[in-house]
Amino acid sequence: MLTLADVAFDDVAALLARYDLRLERVADGETIPGSYWGDSEAGLIGSTVYARGDTPVHSLLHEAGHLIVLPPERRAAVHTDATDSVAEEDAVCVLQTLLGDAIPGAGRERILADMDAWGYSFRLGSARAYVEQDAESAWQWLAEHGLVRMPERTLIF
């Protein structure tokens, strides 16, 4: 599993800053504030994503994705759980893979593999199959919210 310690913190922080988010490093062994899953999983409070060195990058990107899809005025109320709907959750699963490509040393392929290793479950059996063959409504949701360019399926920064 690729962790925050395996990539440059500044690269991840810069990516999140493009979306007016802040990345806060939590000391090793400390509890991650706003973590829905606990353990090493990333946390959310307001416009800040919290992560330790052992936080999986896919987790950090997933939680950041929840904040990215929210209008800035709604971010302030977020604490731990940002999911608004199944459609949003589906879109965030796609978005986190795209964000992986923006981090040197990560990439979409690694994020997809780590999602599978973590235990994400999709109808077609893998994160890759979901993103490539079963996520049309998620892609449309992201496009309608101004986050991806269609039909290229690329991020809009």
Short mmCIF file of N, CA and C in Angstrom, two decimals:
data_model
loop_
_atom_site.label_atom_id
_atom_site.label_comp_id
_atom_site.label_asym_id
_atom_site.label_seq_id
_atom_site.Cartn_x
_atom_site.Cartn_y
_atom_site.Cartn_z
N MET A 1 0.85 -1.17 0.00
CA MET A 1 0.00 0.00 0.00
C MET A 1 0.90 1.24 0.00
N LEU A 2 0.69 2.12 -0.96
CA LEU A 2 1.45 3.37 -1.05
C LEU A 2 0.96 4.31 0.05
N THR A 3 1.89 4.83 0.84
CA THR A 3 1.52 5.71 1.95
C THR A 3 2.04 7.13 1.72
N LEU A 4 1.57 8.03 2.54
CA LEU A 4 2.03 9.42 2.44
C LEU A 4 3.54 9.50 2.60
N ALA A 5 4.14 8.64 3.42
CA ALA A 5 5.59 8.64 3.60
C ALA A 5 6.34 8.24 2.33
N ASP A 6 5.64 7.58 1.39
CA ASP A 6 6.27 7.12 0.15
C ASP A 6 6.29 8.17 -0.95
N VAL A 7 5.57 9.27 -0.76
CA VAL A 7 5.52 10.34 -1.76
C VAL A 7 5.92 11.65 -1.07
N ALA A 8 6.14 12.68 -1.86
CA ALA A 8 6.54 13.97 -1.29
C ALA A 8 5.32 14.68 -0.70
N PHE A 9 5.36 14.95 0.60
CA PHE A 9 4.28 15.64 1.29
C PHE A 9 3.93 16.94 0.56
N ASP A 10 4.96 17.68 0.14
CA ASP A 10 4.72 18.98 -0.53
C ASP A 10 3.96 18.81 -1.84
N ASP A 11 4.19 17.72 -2.56
CA ASP A 11 3.45 17.48 -3.80
C ASP A 11 1.97 17.26 -3.52
N VAL A 12 1.68 16.49 -2.48
CA VAL A 12 0.28 16.22 -2.12
C VAL A 12 -0.37 17.50 -1.60
N ALA A 13 0.34 18.24 -0.76
CA ALA A 13 -0.19 19.50 -0.24
C ALA A 13 -0.48 20.48 -1.37
N ALA A 14 0.41 20.55 -2.36
CA ALA A 14 0.20 21.46 -3.49
C ALA A 14 -1.02 21.04 -4.32
N LEU A 15 -1.21 19.74 -4.51
CA LEU A 15 -2.39 19.25 -5.23
C LEU A 15 -3.66 19.67 -4.49
N LEU A 16 -3.71 19.45 -3.21
CA LEU A 16 -4.90 19.81 -2.44
C LEU A 16 -5.12 21.32 -2.43
N ALA A 17 -4.03 22.09 -2.40
CA ALA A 17 -4.15 23.55 -2.40
C ALA A 17 -4.81 24.06 -3.69
N ARG A 18 -4.67 23.33 -4.78
CA ARG A 18 -5.35 23.73 -6.03
C ARG A 18 -6.86 23.80 -5.86
N TYR A 19 -7.35 23.04 -4.89
CA TYR A 19 -8.79 22.98 -4.61
C TYR A 19 -9.14 23.71 -3.30
N ASP A 20 -8.23 24.58 -2.87
CA ASP A 20 -8.42 25.34 -1.63
C ASP A 20 -8.56 24.45 -0.41
N LEU A 21 -7.81 23.37 -0.39
CA LEU A 21 -7.78 22.45 0.75
C LEU A 21 -6.40 22.51 1.39
N ARG A 22 -6.34 22.12 2.64
CA ARG A 22 -5.09 22.09 3.38
C ARG A 22 -4.80 20.66 3.80
N LEU A 23 -3.55 20.26 3.70
CA LEU A 23 -3.11 18.95 4.19
C LEU A 23 -2.36 19.16 5.49
N GLU A 24 -2.82 18.51 6.54
CA GLU A 24 -2.18 18.62 7.85
C GLU A 24 -1.55 17.28 8.21
N ARG A 25 -0.25 17.33 8.49
CA ARG A 25 0.46 16.12 8.89
C ARG A 25 0.22 15.85 10.37
N VAL A 26 -0.14 14.61 10.68
CA VAL A 26 -0.35 14.17 12.06
C VAL A 26 0.88 13.35 12.44
N ALA A 27 1.37 13.56 13.65
CA ALA A 27 2.55 12.83 14.11
C ALA A 27 2.29 11.32 14.14
N ASP A 28 3.33 10.57 13.82
CA ASP A 28 3.23 9.11 13.86
C ASP A 28 2.72 8.66 15.23
N GLY A 29 1.79 7.71 15.21
CA GLY A 29 1.24 7.17 16.44
C GLY A 29 0.09 7.97 17.03
N GLU A 30 -0.11 9.18 16.56
CA GLU A 30 -1.21 10.01 17.07
C GLU A 30 -2.51 9.64 16.35
N THR A 31 -3.64 9.88 17.01
CA THR A 31 -4.94 9.66 16.41
C THR A 31 -5.17 10.70 15.31
N ILE A 32 -5.70 10.26 14.19
CA ILE A 32 -5.96 11.17 13.07
C ILE A 32 -7.32 11.83 13.29
N PRO A 33 -7.34 13.15 13.45
CA PRO A 33 -8.61 13.85 13.65
C PRO A 33 -9.54 13.65 12.44
N GLY A 34 -10.82 13.49 12.71
CA GLY A 34 -11.81 13.42 11.64
C GLY A 34 -11.75 12.18 10.79
N SER A 35 -11.09 11.12 11.26
CA SER A 35 -10.99 9.88 10.48
C SER A 35 -12.25 9.04 10.66
N TYR A 36 -12.93 8.75 9.58
CA TYR A 36 -14.14 7.94 9.61
C TYR A 36 -13.83 6.49 9.97
N TRP A 37 -12.75 5.96 9.38
CA TRP A 37 -12.40 4.55 9.56
C TRP A 37 -11.43 4.32 10.71
N GLY A 38 -10.80 5.38 11.22
CA GLY A 38 -9.83 5.22 12.28
C GLY A 38 -8.52 4.65 11.78
N ASP A 39 -7.70 4.16 12.68
CA ASP A 39 -6.41 3.57 12.36
C ASP A 39 -5.57 4.59 11.57
N SER A 40 -5.07 4.21 10.41
CA SER A 40 -4.21 5.10 9.62
C SER A 40 -4.97 5.86 8.53
N GLU A 41 -6.28 5.71 8.50
CA GLU A 41 -7.08 6.33 7.44
C GLU A 41 -7.18 7.85 7.61
N ALA A 42 -7.17 8.56 6.49
CA ALA A 42 -7.22 10.03 6.48
C ALA A 42 -8.48 10.55 7.16
N GLY A 43 -8.39 11.78 7.65
CA GLY A 43 -9.52 12.41 8.31
C GLY A 43 -9.86 13.76 7.68
N LEU A 44 -11.07 14.23 7.97
CA LEU A 44 -11.56 15.50 7.43
C LEU A 44 -12.18 16.35 8.51
N ILE A 45 -11.80 17.60 8.54
CA ILE A 45 -12.50 18.59 9.36
C ILE A 45 -12.42 19.90 8.58
N GLY A 46 -13.58 20.43 8.22
CA GLY A 46 -13.61 21.65 7.43
C GLY A 46 -12.92 21.44 6.10
N SER A 47 -12.00 22.32 5.75
CA SER A 47 -11.26 22.22 4.49
C SER A 47 -9.88 21.60 4.67
N THR A 48 -9.71 20.87 5.77
CA THR A 48 -8.41 20.26 6.07
C THR A 48 -8.51 18.74 6.00
N VAL A 49 -7.53 18.15 5.33
CA VAL A 49 -7.37 16.69 5.29
C VAL A 49 -6.21 16.37 6.23
N TYR A 50 -6.44 15.43 7.14
CA TYR A 50 -5.44 15.02 8.12
C TYR A 50 -4.88 13.66 7.74
N ALA A 51 -3.56 13.51 7.84
CA ALA A 51 -2.93 12.24 7.48
C ALA A 51 -1.60 12.09 8.21
N ARG A 52 -1.24 10.84 8.48
CA ARG A 52 0.08 10.49 9.03
C ARG A 52 0.93 9.92 7.90
N GLY A 53 2.17 9.66 8.23
CA GLY A 53 3.06 9.03 7.25
C GLY A 53 2.56 7.68 6.80
N ASP A 54 1.85 6.95 7.67
CA ASP A 54 1.35 5.62 7.30
C ASP A 54 -0.05 5.65 6.68
N THR A 55 -0.57 6.83 6.42
CA THR A 55 -1.89 6.94 5.79
C THR A 55 -1.78 6.54 4.33
N PRO A 56 -2.61 5.61 3.87
CA PRO A 56 -2.58 5.24 2.45
C PRO A 56 -2.94 6.44 1.58
N VAL A 57 -2.21 6.62 0.50
CA VAL A 57 -2.47 7.73 -0.42
C VAL A 57 -3.89 7.64 -0.97
N HIS A 58 -4.37 6.43 -1.27
CA HIS A 58 -5.73 6.31 -1.81
C HIS A 58 -6.75 6.82 -0.81
N SER A 59 -6.52 6.61 0.48
CA SER A 59 -7.42 7.09 1.53
C SER A 59 -7.41 8.62 1.58
N LEU A 60 -6.22 9.18 1.56
CA LEU A 60 -6.07 10.63 1.58
C LEU A 60 -6.79 11.25 0.38
N LEU A 61 -6.61 10.67 -0.80
CA LEU A 61 -7.24 11.20 -2.01
C LEU A 61 -8.75 11.02 -2.00
N HIS A 62 -9.21 9.91 -1.44
CA HIS A 62 -10.65 9.68 -1.36
C HIS A 62 -11.29 10.74 -0.46
N GLU A 63 -10.72 10.95 0.71
CA GLU A 63 -11.29 11.93 1.63
C GLU A 63 -11.18 13.34 1.04
N ALA A 64 -10.05 13.66 0.43
CA ALA A 64 -9.91 14.97 -0.23
C ALA A 64 -10.95 15.12 -1.33
N GLY A 65 -11.22 14.03 -2.05
CA GLY A 65 -12.23 14.06 -3.11
C GLY A 65 -13.59 14.47 -2.58
N HIS A 66 -13.94 14.01 -1.38
CA HIS A 66 -15.22 14.42 -0.79
C HIS A 66 -15.27 15.93 -0.60
N LEU A 67 -14.17 16.52 -0.18
CA LEU A 67 -14.15 17.97 0.00
C LEU A 67 -14.13 18.70 -1.34
N ILE A 68 -13.41 18.15 -2.31
CA ILE A 68 -13.32 18.78 -3.63
C ILE A 68 -14.69 18.90 -4.28
N VAL A 69 -15.53 17.89 -4.13
CA VAL A 69 -16.83 17.92 -4.80
C VAL A 69 -17.84 18.81 -4.09
N LEU A 70 -17.53 19.21 -2.85
CA LEU A 70 -18.46 20.07 -2.12
C LEU A 70 -18.24 21.53 -2.47
N PRO A 71 -19.32 22.31 -2.52
CA PRO A 71 -19.15 23.75 -2.66
C PRO A 71 -18.39 24.28 -1.45
N PRO A 72 -17.52 25.26 -1.63
CA PRO A 72 -16.72 25.78 -0.51
C PRO A 72 -17.54 26.17 0.72
N GLU A 73 -18.74 26.69 0.52
CA GLU A 73 -19.55 27.10 1.66
C GLU A 73 -20.02 25.91 2.51
N ARG A 74 -20.04 24.71 1.95
CA ARG A 74 -20.46 23.52 2.71
C ARG A 74 -19.29 22.83 3.40
N ARG A 75 -18.09 23.13 2.97
CA ARG A 75 -16.91 22.47 3.55
C ARG A 75 -16.76 22.76 5.04
N ALA A 76 -17.07 23.97 5.44
CA ALA A 76 -16.86 24.37 6.83
C ALA A 76 -17.60 23.47 7.81
N ALA A 77 -18.72 22.89 7.39
CA ALA A 77 -19.53 22.05 8.28
C ALA A 77 -19.06 20.60 8.33
N VAL A 78 -18.10 20.24 7.50
CA VAL A 78 -17.67 18.84 7.42
C VAL A 78 -16.84 18.46 8.64
N HIS A 79 -17.20 17.32 9.20
CA HIS A 79 -16.40 16.72 10.28
C HIS A 79 -16.56 15.21 10.17
N THR A 80 -15.52 14.54 9.72
CA THR A 80 -15.43 13.09 9.65
C THR A 80 -16.17 12.47 8.46
N ASP A 81 -17.44 12.77 8.28
CA ASP A 81 -18.22 12.14 7.21
C ASP A 81 -18.75 13.20 6.26
N ALA A 82 -18.26 13.18 5.03
CA ALA A 82 -18.65 14.22 4.06
C ALA A 82 -19.60 13.71 3.00
N THR A 83 -19.91 12.43 3.00
CA THR A 83 -20.73 11.87 1.93
C THR A 83 -22.13 12.45 1.95
N ASP A 84 -22.56 12.94 0.79
CA ASP A 84 -23.88 13.52 0.66
C ASP A 84 -24.87 12.55 0.00
N SER A 85 -24.33 11.63 -0.83
CA SER A 85 -25.21 10.73 -1.58
C SER A 85 -24.40 9.58 -2.17
N VAL A 86 -25.09 8.57 -2.64
CA VAL A 86 -24.43 7.45 -3.32
C VAL A 86 -23.77 7.96 -4.60
N ALA A 87 -24.43 8.86 -5.31
CA ALA A 87 -23.87 9.41 -6.55
C ALA A 87 -22.55 10.13 -6.27
N GLU A 88 -22.50 10.88 -5.18
CA GLU A 88 -21.27 11.57 -4.82
C GLU A 88 -20.18 10.56 -4.45
N GLU A 89 -20.53 9.55 -3.67
CA GLU A 89 -19.55 8.53 -3.29
C GLU A 89 -18.96 7.85 -4.53
N ASP A 90 -19.81 7.52 -5.48
CA ASP A 90 -19.34 6.90 -6.73
C ASP A 90 -18.39 7.84 -7.47
N ALA A 91 -18.76 9.11 -7.54
CA ALA A 91 -17.92 10.09 -8.24
C ALA A 91 -16.58 10.25 -7.55
N VAL A 92 -16.57 10.24 -6.22
CA VAL A 92 -15.32 10.38 -5.47
C VAL A 92 -14.40 9.19 -5.73
N CYS A 93 -14.96 8.00 -5.88
CA CYS A 93 -14.13 6.83 -6.19
C CYS A 93 -13.41 7.01 -7.53
N VAL A 94 -14.07 7.59 -8.50
CA VAL A 94 -13.42 7.88 -9.78
C VAL A 94 -12.42 9.01 -9.62
N LEU A 95 -12.82 10.07 -8.94
CA LEU A 95 -11.97 11.24 -8.77
C LEU A 95 -10.65 10.90 -8.10
N GLN A 96 -10.67 10.05 -7.09
CA GLN A 96 -9.42 9.74 -6.40
C GLN A 96 -8.41 9.09 -7.33
N THR A 97 -8.87 8.32 -8.31
CA THR A 97 -7.93 7.70 -9.25
C THR A 97 -7.30 8.76 -10.15
N LEU A 98 -8.09 9.75 -10.56
CA LEU A 98 -7.56 10.83 -11.40
C LEU A 98 -6.57 11.68 -10.62
N LEU A 99 -6.87 11.94 -9.37
CA LEU A 99 -5.96 12.73 -8.53
C LEU A 99 -4.63 12.01 -8.35
N GLY A 100 -4.65 10.69 -8.34
CA GLY A 100 -3.41 9.92 -8.21
C GLY A 100 -2.41 10.24 -9.29
N ASP A 101 -2.91 10.51 -10.50
CA ASP A 101 -2.01 10.85 -11.61
C ASP A 101 -1.29 12.18 -11.39
N ALA A 102 -1.81 13.03 -10.53
CA ALA A 102 -1.21 14.34 -10.28
C ALA A 102 -0.14 14.31 -9.20
N ILE A 103 0.12 13.14 -8.64
CA ILE A 103 1.13 13.01 -7.59
C ILE A 103 2.29 12.17 -8.10
N PRO A 104 3.48 12.78 -8.26
CA PRO A 104 4.65 12.00 -8.67
C PRO A 104 4.87 10.83 -7.71
N GLY A 105 5.08 9.66 -8.28
CA GLY A 105 5.31 8.47 -7.48
C GLY A 105 4.05 7.72 -7.10
N ALA A 106 2.89 8.27 -7.47
CA ALA A 106 1.63 7.59 -7.18
C ALA A 106 1.06 7.07 -8.51
N GLY A 107 0.17 7.81 -9.12
CA GLY A 107 -0.41 7.41 -10.39
C GLY A 107 -1.69 6.63 -10.24
N ARG A 108 -2.48 6.71 -11.26
CA ARG A 108 -3.80 6.05 -11.29
C ARG A 108 -3.70 4.55 -11.09
N GLU A 109 -2.73 3.92 -11.74
CA GLU A 109 -2.60 2.46 -11.66
C GLU A 109 -2.39 2.01 -10.21
N ARG A 110 -1.53 2.72 -9.50
CA ARG A 110 -1.24 2.36 -8.11
C ARG A 110 -2.46 2.60 -7.22
N ILE A 111 -3.16 3.70 -7.46
CA ILE A 111 -4.35 4.00 -6.66
C ILE A 111 -5.40 2.92 -6.87
N LEU A 112 -5.62 2.51 -8.11
CA LEU A 112 -6.58 1.44 -8.41
C LEU A 112 -6.19 0.14 -7.70
N ALA A 113 -4.92 -0.22 -7.78
CA ALA A 113 -4.45 -1.46 -7.13
C ALA A 113 -4.63 -1.38 -5.62
N ASP A 114 -4.31 -0.22 -5.04
CA ASP A 114 -4.44 -0.07 -3.59
C ASP A 114 -5.90 -0.05 -3.15
N MET A 115 -6.78 0.47 -3.98
CA MET A 115 -8.21 0.43 -3.67
C MET A 115 -8.66 -1.03 -3.57
N ASP A 116 -8.22 -1.84 -4.52
CA ASP A 116 -8.58 -3.27 -4.48
C ASP A 116 -7.98 -3.95 -3.25
N ALA A 117 -6.72 -3.66 -2.96
CA ALA A 117 -6.06 -4.28 -1.81
C ALA A 117 -6.73 -3.87 -0.49
N TRP A 118 -7.23 -2.65 -0.42
CA TRP A 118 -7.89 -2.16 0.79
C TRP A 118 -9.23 -2.84 1.00
N GLY A 119 -9.87 -3.20 -0.11
CA GLY A 119 -11.14 -3.90 0.01
C GLY A 119 -12.35 -3.18 -0.56
N TYR A 120 -12.11 -2.13 -1.36
CA TYR A 120 -13.25 -1.54 -2.06
C TYR A 120 -13.93 -2.66 -2.84
N SER A 121 -15.24 -2.64 -2.91
CA SER A 121 -15.92 -3.68 -3.68
C SER A 121 -16.80 -3.03 -4.74
N PHE A 122 -16.72 -3.57 -5.92
CA PHE A 122 -17.48 -3.07 -7.05
C PHE A 122 -18.13 -4.24 -7.76
N ARG A 123 -19.23 -3.96 -8.42
CA ARG A 123 -19.99 -4.99 -9.13
C ARG A 123 -19.15 -5.82 -10.08
N LEU A 124 -18.24 -5.18 -10.79
CA LEU A 124 -17.43 -5.91 -11.77
C LEU A 124 -16.16 -6.51 -11.18
N GLY A 125 -15.96 -6.37 -9.87
CA GLY A 125 -14.88 -7.07 -9.21
C GLY A 125 -13.60 -6.31 -8.95
N SER A 126 -13.43 -5.12 -9.54
CA SER A 126 -12.22 -4.36 -9.28
C SER A 126 -12.47 -2.87 -9.48
N ALA A 127 -11.61 -2.08 -8.87
CA ALA A 127 -11.71 -0.64 -9.04
C ALA A 127 -11.51 -0.26 -10.50
N ARG A 128 -10.54 -0.89 -11.16
CA ARG A 128 -10.28 -0.59 -12.57
C ARG A 128 -11.51 -0.88 -13.43
N ALA A 129 -12.12 -2.02 -13.24
CA ALA A 129 -13.31 -2.36 -14.03
C ALA A 129 -14.42 -1.35 -13.76
N TYR A 130 -14.58 -0.93 -12.51
CA TYR A 130 -15.59 0.07 -12.20
C TYR A 130 -15.32 1.36 -12.96
N VAL A 131 -14.12 1.90 -12.82
CA VAL A 131 -13.78 3.19 -13.43
C VAL A 131 -13.88 3.13 -14.96
N GLU A 132 -13.42 2.03 -15.54
CA GLU A 132 -13.36 1.94 -17.00
C GLU A 132 -14.65 1.45 -17.65
N GLN A 133 -15.47 0.66 -16.92
CA GLN A 133 -16.61 0.02 -17.59
C GLN A 133 -17.96 0.25 -16.92
N ASP A 134 -17.98 0.74 -15.68
CA ASP A 134 -19.25 0.73 -14.94
C ASP A 134 -19.55 2.05 -14.23
N ALA A 135 -18.80 3.09 -14.55
CA ALA A 135 -18.92 4.34 -13.78
C ALA A 135 -19.43 5.50 -14.63
N GLU A 136 -20.19 5.21 -15.66
CA GLU A 136 -20.63 6.29 -16.55
C GLU A 136 -21.37 7.39 -15.79
N SER A 137 -22.24 7.02 -14.86
CA SER A 137 -22.98 8.05 -14.12
C SER A 137 -22.03 8.86 -13.22
N ALA A 138 -20.99 8.24 -12.70
CA ALA A 138 -20.01 8.96 -11.89
C ALA A 138 -19.22 9.95 -12.75
N TRP A 139 -18.82 9.51 -13.94
CA TRP A 139 -18.12 10.41 -14.86
C TRP A 139 -19.01 11.61 -15.21
N GLN A 140 -20.29 11.34 -15.48
CA GLN A 140 -21.23 12.41 -15.80
C GLN A 140 -21.39 13.36 -14.62
N TRP A 141 -21.48 12.82 -13.42
CA TRP A 141 -21.62 13.63 -12.21
C TRP A 141 -20.42 14.57 -12.09
N LEU A 142 -19.22 14.03 -12.28
CA LEU A 142 -18.01 14.85 -12.19
C LEU A 142 -17.99 15.94 -13.27
N ALA A 143 -18.42 15.59 -14.47
CA ALA A 143 -18.48 16.59 -15.55
C ALA A 143 -19.50 17.68 -15.25
N GLU A 144 -20.67 17.29 -14.77
CA GLU A 144 -21.72 18.27 -14.44
C GLU A 144 -21.29 19.20 -13.31
N HIS A 145 -20.38 18.74 -12.47
CA HIS A 145 -19.89 19.56 -11.36
C HIS A 145 -18.59 20.28 -11.72
N GLY A 146 -18.21 20.26 -12.99
CA GLY A 146 -17.06 21.01 -13.46
C GLY A 146 -15.71 20.49 -13.03
N LEU A 147 -15.63 19.19 -12.76
CA LEU A 147 -14.37 18.62 -12.28
C LEU A 147 -13.60 17.83 -13.33
N VAL A 148 -14.29 17.32 -14.35
CA VAL A 148 -13.61 16.60 -15.43
C VAL A 148 -14.09 17.12 -16.78
N ARG A 149 -13.20 16.97 -17.73
CA ARG A 149 -13.47 17.32 -19.12
C ARG A 149 -13.90 16.05 -19.83
N MET A 150 -15.04 16.11 -20.50
CA MET A 150 -15.52 14.95 -21.25
C MET A 150 -15.46 15.29 -22.73
N PRO A 151 -15.21 14.40 -23.64
CA PRO A 151 -15.10 12.96 -23.42
C PRO A 151 -13.70 12.50 -23.05
N GLU A 152 -12.76 13.45 -22.88
CA GLU A 152 -11.37 13.08 -22.58
C GLU A 152 -11.20 12.39 -21.24
N ARG A 153 -12.13 12.67 -20.32
CA ARG A 153 -12.05 12.11 -18.97
C ARG A 153 -10.76 12.54 -18.26
N THR A 154 -10.51 13.84 -18.31
CA THR A 154 -9.35 14.40 -17.65
C THR A 154 -9.80 15.43 -16.63
N LEU A 155 -8.97 15.62 -15.63
CA LEU A 155 -9.26 16.60 -14.58
C LEU A 155 -9.23 18.01 -15.10
N ILE A 156 -10.09 18.85 -14.55
CA ILE A 156 -10.03 20.29 -14.77
C ILE A 156 -9.49 20.86 -13.46
N PHE A 157 -8.40 21.57 -13.54
CA PHE A 157 -7.84 22.18 -12.30
C PHE A 157 -8.23 23.63 -12.25
#
